[in-house]
Amino acid sequence: MNRHLISAADLSRDDALLILDTADELARVSDRSIKKLPTLRGRTVVNLFFEDSTRTRISFEAAAKRLSADVINFSAKGSSVSKGESLKDTALTLQAMGADAVVIRHGASGAPHRLASWVDGSIVNAGDGTHEHPTQALLDAFTMRRRLSTLEGRRVTIVGDVLHSRVARSNVLLLRTLGAEVTLVAPPTLLPVTVESWPCEVSYDLDSVLPKSDVVMMLRVQTERMNAAFFPSAREYSRRYGLDRDRLAKMPEEAIVMHPGPMNRGMEIAADVADSARSTIVEQVANGVTIRMAVLYLLLGGETL
Ligand code: NCD
């Protein structure tokens, strides 16, 4: 495995399966009353968050702590220093502190890649701009595999704001590596121009794709990254691309509904669908801790499980 995890494309099929299998073993620890393992004792993990986060930040912290690593949380929000400079200065500080792993979330696509050239520790990309979010794709694949037993040949439909979504890109790459077939459904204005070179299908008609889906993953409409009107109105968006109860009924009975969070309830997903038994949204969060434990464990070469 690579020393860093920056893109889902860094993972071979064997790497990805090793992470999922390791997470399966670690999930057993999460079921115990005492959840802590001594594996990363004496190692330092720094969480460097330049952008907002709830689930990802908390779960990386929980994962590192459950493996007994020392955790330093650095929240850089509000810094007035220009991004490139502040990142390099911060990197030099981390290097001086001897960080064994740096988990970074940054608004600029490519920031984790830059950081990797400045520090010796392992870099884990926790979301960079609209580029990638590989541990989200891993926890999604882990959740799918647990519910559907295999990913081979499974049909995964990813719906919504693909243009601004690092989750979509990482999922397309990883799911292809693991043998699933991915279809993106979005209004043409919310698809990147490069989508034709992605290893997936594209459709503009959600209703025709739903009956053929084993998984439907809804994406958040990322208004904070939008500088123009990408669709006529929220109501119109939700009518054409939102998942409500009627649309849920069009999916095969065993099919599951996913969302990486945070959700816009009533926009891309109806509240009753998000809370239904078909939804894996809460499970995804729990699996996030387990997957991040597996990633830190494998990158930092922990001793015994
Ligand atoms: C996503 C992110 O930050 O990229 N959320 C997450 O990590 N769980 C998706 C989003 O912000 O919509």
Coordinates of C-alpha atoms and ligand atoms in Angstrom, one line a residue:
M1 CA 0.0 0.0 0.0
N2 CA 1.1 3.6 -0.6
R3 CA 2.3 5.6 2.4
H4 CA -0.4 8.2 1.8
L5 CA -4.1 8.0 1.0
I6 CA -4.8 11.0 -1.2
S7 CA -7.0 9.6 -4.0
A8 CA -9.2 6.6 -4.2
A9 CA -7.1 5.9 -7.4
D10 CA -4.1 5.2 -5.1
L11 CA -5.8 2.0 -4.0
S12 CA -5.4 -1.2 -6.0
R13 CA -8.1 -3.8 -5.7
D14 CA -6.0 -5.7 -3.2
D15 CA -5.3 -2.6 -1.1
A16 CA -9.0 -1.7 -1.0
L17 CA -10.0 -5.3 0.0
L18 CA -7.3 -5.3 2.7
I19 CA -8.8 -2.1 4.2
L20 CA -12.3 -3.5 4.1
D21 CA -11.2 -6.8 5.6
T22 CA -9.2 -5.1 8.3
A23 CA -12.3 -2.9 9.1
D24 CA -14.4 -6.1 9.4
E25 CA -12.0 -7.3 12.1
L26 CA -11.9 -3.9 13.8
A27 CA -15.7 -3.8 13.8
R28 CA -15.6 -6.6 16.4
V29 CA -13.7 -4.3 18.7
S30 CA -16.3 -1.6 18.4
D31 CA -18.9 -4.1 19.7
R32 CA -16.9 -4.6 22.9
S33 CA -17.6 -2.6 26.0
I34 CA -13.9 -1.4 26.1
K35 CA -13.2 -0.2 22.6
K36 CA -9.5 0.6 22.9
L37 CA -6.6 -1.2 21.3
P38 CA -2.9 -0.5 22.2
T39 CA -1.8 -0.7 18.5
L40 CA -0.7 2.9 17.8
R41 CA 0.6 3.7 21.3
G42 CA 3.3 6.4 21.1
R43 CA 2.2 7.5 17.5
T44 CA 0.9 11.0 16.8
V45 CA -2.0 11.7 14.5
V46 CA -2.8 15.3 13.7
N47 CA -6.2 16.3 12.4
L48 CA -5.8 19.4 10.3
F49 CA -9.2 20.9 9.3
F50 CA -9.3 24.0 7.2
E51 CA -12.9 23.4 6.3
D52 CA -16.1 22.6 8.3
S53 CA -16.7 19.0 9.2
T54 CA -18.8 17.1 11.8
R55 CA -18.7 13.4 10.9
T56 CA -15.3 13.2 9.3
R57 CA -13.4 15.1 12.0
I58 CA -15.1 13.4 14.9
S59 CA -14.6 9.9 13.4
F60 CA -10.9 10.4 12.6
E61 CA -10.4 11.5 16.2
A62 CA -12.4 8.6 17.6
A63 CA -10.5 6.2 15.3
A64 CA -7.1 7.4 16.3
K65 CA -8.0 7.3 20.0
R66 CA -9.4 3.8 19.8
L67 CA -6.0 2.7 18.5
S68 CA -4.3 4.6 21.4
A69 CA -2.5 7.2 19.3
D70 CA -1.9 10.7 20.6
V71 CA -4.3 13.0 18.8
I72 CA -3.8 16.7 18.1
N73 CA -6.7 18.6 16.6
F74 CA -5.9 21.7 14.6
S75 CA -8.8 23.7 13.4
A76 CA -7.6 26.4 11.0
K77 CA -10.9 28.0 10.2
G78 CA -10.7 31.8 10.2
S79 CA -7.0 32.1 9.4
S80 CA -6.3 35.3 7.5
V81 CA -3.0 34.1 6.1
S82 CA -3.1 33.2 2.4
K83 CA -3.8 29.5 1.9
G84 CA -0.6 28.4 0.3
E85 CA 1.6 30.2 2.9
S86 CA -0.4 29.1 5.9
L87 CA -0.4 25.5 4.7
K88 CA 3.4 25.5 4.3
D89 CA 4.0 27.1 7.7
T90 CA 1.6 24.7 9.3
A91 CA 3.4 21.8 7.6
L92 CA 6.7 22.9 9.0
T93 CA 5.3 23.0 12.5
L94 CA 3.8 19.5 12.1
Q95 CA 7.1 18.2 10.8
A96 CA 8.9 19.7 13.8
M97 CA 6.4 17.9 16.1
G98 CA 7.1 14.6 14.5
A99 CA 3.5 13.9 13.3
D100 CA 3.3 10.2 12.2
A101 CA 0.1 10.9 10.2
V102 CA -1.7 14.1 9.2
V103 CA -5.4 14.0 8.3
I104 CA -6.2 17.0 6.2
R105 CA -9.4 18.7 5.0
H106 CA -8.9 21.7 2.9
G107 CA -10.9 23.9 0.5
A108 CA -8.3 23.8 -2.2
S109 CA -8.2 20.7 -4.4
G110 CA -4.6 19.3 -4.3
A111 CA -3.7 20.6 -0.8
P112 CA -3.1 17.1 0.6
H113 CA -0.7 16.4 -2.3
R114 CA 1.2 19.6 -1.6
L115 CA 1.4 18.7 2.1
A116 CA 2.9 15.3 1.3
S117 CA 5.9 17.0 -0.2
W118 CA 6.6 19.0 3.0
V119 CA 6.2 16.4 5.8
D120 CA 7.6 12.9 6.4
G121 CA 4.4 11.4 8.0
S122 CA 1.5 9.7 6.1
I123 CA -1.0 12.1 4.6
V124 CA -4.7 11.1 4.7
N125 CA -7.0 13.2 2.5
A126 CA -10.2 14.0 4.5
G127 CA -11.7 16.0 1.6
D128 CA -9.9 18.5 -0.7
G129 CA -12.1 21.1 -2.4
T130 CA -14.3 19.4 -5.1
H131 CA -11.6 16.8 -5.7
E132 CA -11.6 13.7 -3.5
H133 CA -12.6 12.1 -0.2
P134 CA -11.2 8.6 -0.3
T135 CA -12.1 7.5 3.3
Q136 CA -15.8 8.4 2.6
A137 CA -15.7 6.1 -0.5
L138 CA -14.2 3.4 1.6
L139 CA -16.8 3.7 4.4
D140 CA -19.5 3.7 1.7
A141 CA -18.1 0.6 0.1
F142 CA -17.8 -1.1 3.5
T143 CA -21.4 -0.3 4.3
M144 CA -22.6 -1.6 0.9
R145 CA -20.5 -4.8 1.3
R146 CA -22.0 -5.4 4.7
R147 CA -25.6 -5.0 3.4
L148 CA -25.2 -6.6 0.0
S149 CA -22.4 -9.1 0.7
T150 CA -20.4 -8.2 -2.4
L151 CA -19.8 -5.2 -4.7
E152 CA -19.0 -7.3 -7.7
G153 CA -21.7 -6.5 -10.4
R154 CA -23.8 -4.4 -8.0
R155 CA -25.5 -1.3 -9.6
V156 CA -24.8 1.9 -7.7
T157 CA -26.6 5.1 -8.7
I158 CA -25.2 8.4 -7.4
V159 CA -27.6 11.3 -7.6
G160 CA -27.3 15.0 -7.4
D161 CA -24.6 17.7 -7.2
V162 CA -21.8 15.7 -8.7
L163 CA -20.1 18.8 -9.9
H164 CA -19.2 20.0 -6.4
S165 CA -18.9 16.5 -4.8
R166 CA -15.5 15.0 -3.9
V167 CA -17.6 12.1 -2.5
A168 CA -18.9 11.2 -6.0
R169 CA -15.5 11.2 -7.7
S170 CA -13.9 9.0 -5.0
N171 CA -16.9 6.7 -5.0
V172 CA -16.8 6.3 -8.8
L173 CA -13.1 5.4 -8.7
L174 CA -13.3 3.0 -5.8
L175 CA -16.5 1.3 -6.8
R176 CA -15.0 0.6 -10.3
T177 CA -11.9 -0.9 -8.7
L178 CA -14.2 -3.2 -6.6
G179 CA -16.2 -4.3 -9.6
A180 CA -19.5 -2.4 -9.2
E181 CA -21.3 -0.5 -12.0
V182 CA -21.9 3.1 -11.3
T183 CA -24.5 5.5 -12.9
L184 CA -24.5 9.2 -12.2
V185 CA -27.8 11.0 -12.3
A186 CA -27.8 14.8 -12.2
P187 CA -29.0 17.8 -14.1
P188 CA -26.5 18.6 -16.9
T189 CA -25.5 21.8 -15.1
L190 CA -24.3 19.8 -12.0
L191 CA -22.1 17.4 -13.9
P192 CA -18.4 18.2 -14.5
V193 CA -17.4 18.6 -18.1
T194 CA -14.8 15.8 -17.7
V195 CA -17.5 13.3 -16.7
E196 CA -17.2 11.5 -20.0
S197 CA -13.8 10.2 -19.1
W198 CA -15.1 8.8 -15.8
P199 CA -15.6 5.1 -15.6
C200 CA -19.4 5.2 -15.2
E201 CA -22.6 5.8 -17.0
V202 CA -24.6 9.1 -17.0
S203 CA -28.4 9.6 -17.0
Y204 CA -30.7 12.6 -16.6
D205 CA -33.7 10.5 -15.7
L206 CA -33.8 9.3 -12.1
D207 CA -37.1 7.4 -12.5
S208 CA -35.8 5.1 -15.2
V209 CA -32.6 4.2 -13.3
L210 CA -34.2 3.5 -9.9
P211 CA -35.7 0.1 -10.7
K212 CA -32.3 -1.1 -11.8
S213 CA -30.3 0.1 -8.7
D214 CA -29.0 -2.0 -5.8
V215 CA -27.8 1.2 -4.1
V216 CA -29.0 4.8 -4.5
M217 CA -26.6 7.4 -3.0
M218 CA -28.0 10.9 -2.7
L219 CA -25.6 13.8 -2.7
R220 CA -26.0 17.1 -0.9
V221 CA -26.7 20.2 -3.0
Q222 CA -23.6 22.2 -2.1
T223 CA -25.0 25.7 -2.2
E224 CA -21.9 27.1 -0.4
R225 CA -19.8 26.1 -3.5
M226 CA -22.3 27.6 -6.0
N227 CA -21.6 31.0 -7.5
A228 CA -24.5 31.0 -10.0
A229 CA -27.9 29.4 -10.4
F230 CA -27.4 25.8 -11.4
F231 CA -31.1 24.9 -11.4
P232 CA -34.4 27.0 -11.5
S233 CA -35.5 26.5 -7.9
A234 CA -35.2 24.2 -4.9
R235 CA -38.7 22.9 -5.6
E236 CA -37.9 22.1 -9.2
Y237 CA -34.7 20.3 -8.2
S238 CA -36.4 18.3 -5.6
R239 CA -39.2 17.3 -7.9
R240 CA -36.8 16.0 -10.6
Y241 CA -33.9 14.7 -8.5
G242 CA -35.1 14.3 -5.0
L243 CA -35.7 10.9 -3.4
D244 CA -39.2 10.8 -1.8
R245 CA -41.4 7.9 -0.8
D246 CA -42.9 7.4 -4.3
R247 CA -39.5 7.1 -5.8
L248 CA -38.3 4.8 -3.0
A249 CA -41.1 2.5 -4.0
K250 CA -39.6 2.2 -7.5
M251 CA -36.4 0.7 -6.1
P252 CA -36.0 -3.1 -5.8
E253 CA -37.0 -4.3 -2.3
E254 CA -33.5 -5.1 -1.1
A255 CA -32.0 -1.9 -2.5
I256 CA -30.5 0.6 0.0
V257 CA -30.5 4.4 0.3
M258 CA -27.2 6.2 1.2
H259 CA -26.2 9.8 1.9
P260 CA -22.8 10.9 3.2
G261 CA -24.3 13.7 5.3
P262 CA -24.9 16.5 6.0
M263 CA -28.4 16.2 4.5
N264 CA -30.7 18.9 3.2
R265 CA -33.9 17.1 4.4
G266 CA -36.7 17.9 2.0
M267 CA -34.4 18.9 -0.8
E268 CA -32.4 16.0 -2.2
I269 CA -34.0 13.5 0.2
A270 CA -37.4 13.4 2.0
A271 CA -37.2 13.2 5.8
D272 CA -39.2 9.9 6.0
V273 CA -36.9 8.3 3.4
A274 CA -33.8 9.4 5.3
D275 CA -35.2 7.8 8.5
S276 CA -36.6 4.7 6.8
A277 CA -35.3 1.1 7.4
R278 CA -33.9 1.2 3.8
S279 CA -31.5 4.1 4.7
T280 CA -28.0 3.3 5.9
I281 CA -27.2 6.9 6.8
V282 CA -26.6 6.3 10.5
E283 CA -24.7 3.1 9.8
Q284 CA -22.4 5.0 7.4
V285 CA -21.4 7.2 10.3
A286 CA -20.6 4.3 12.6
N287 CA -18.7 2.5 9.8
G288 CA -16.7 5.7 9.3
V289 CA -14.9 5.2 12.6
T290 CA -14.1 1.6 11.8
I291 CA -12.8 2.3 8.3
R292 CA -10.6 5.2 9.5
M293 CA -9.2 2.9 12.2
A294 CA -8.3 0.4 9.5
V295 CA -6.7 3.1 7.3
L296 CA -4.6 4.6 10.2
Y297 CA -3.7 1.1 11.3
L298 CA -2.5 0.0 7.9
L299 CA -0.7 3.3 7.0
L300 CA 1.1 3.5 10.3
G301 CA 1.9 -0.2 10.4
G302 CA 0.5 -0.9 13.8
E303 CA 1.7 -4.1 15.4
T304 CA -0.9 -6.5 16.5
L305 CA -4.7 -6.2 16.1
Ligands
NCD1 C1 -19.1 15.4 2.5 C2 -17.9 16.3 2.3 O1 -17.6 17.0 3.2 O2 -17.4 16.1 1.3 N1 -19.5 15.1 3.8 C3 -18.8 14.2 4.5 O3 -17.6 14.2 4.6 N2 -19.5 13.3 5.3 C4 -20.3 15.7 1.6 C5 -20.9 17.1 1.7 O4 -20.3 18.0 2.3 O5 -22.0 17.2 1.2

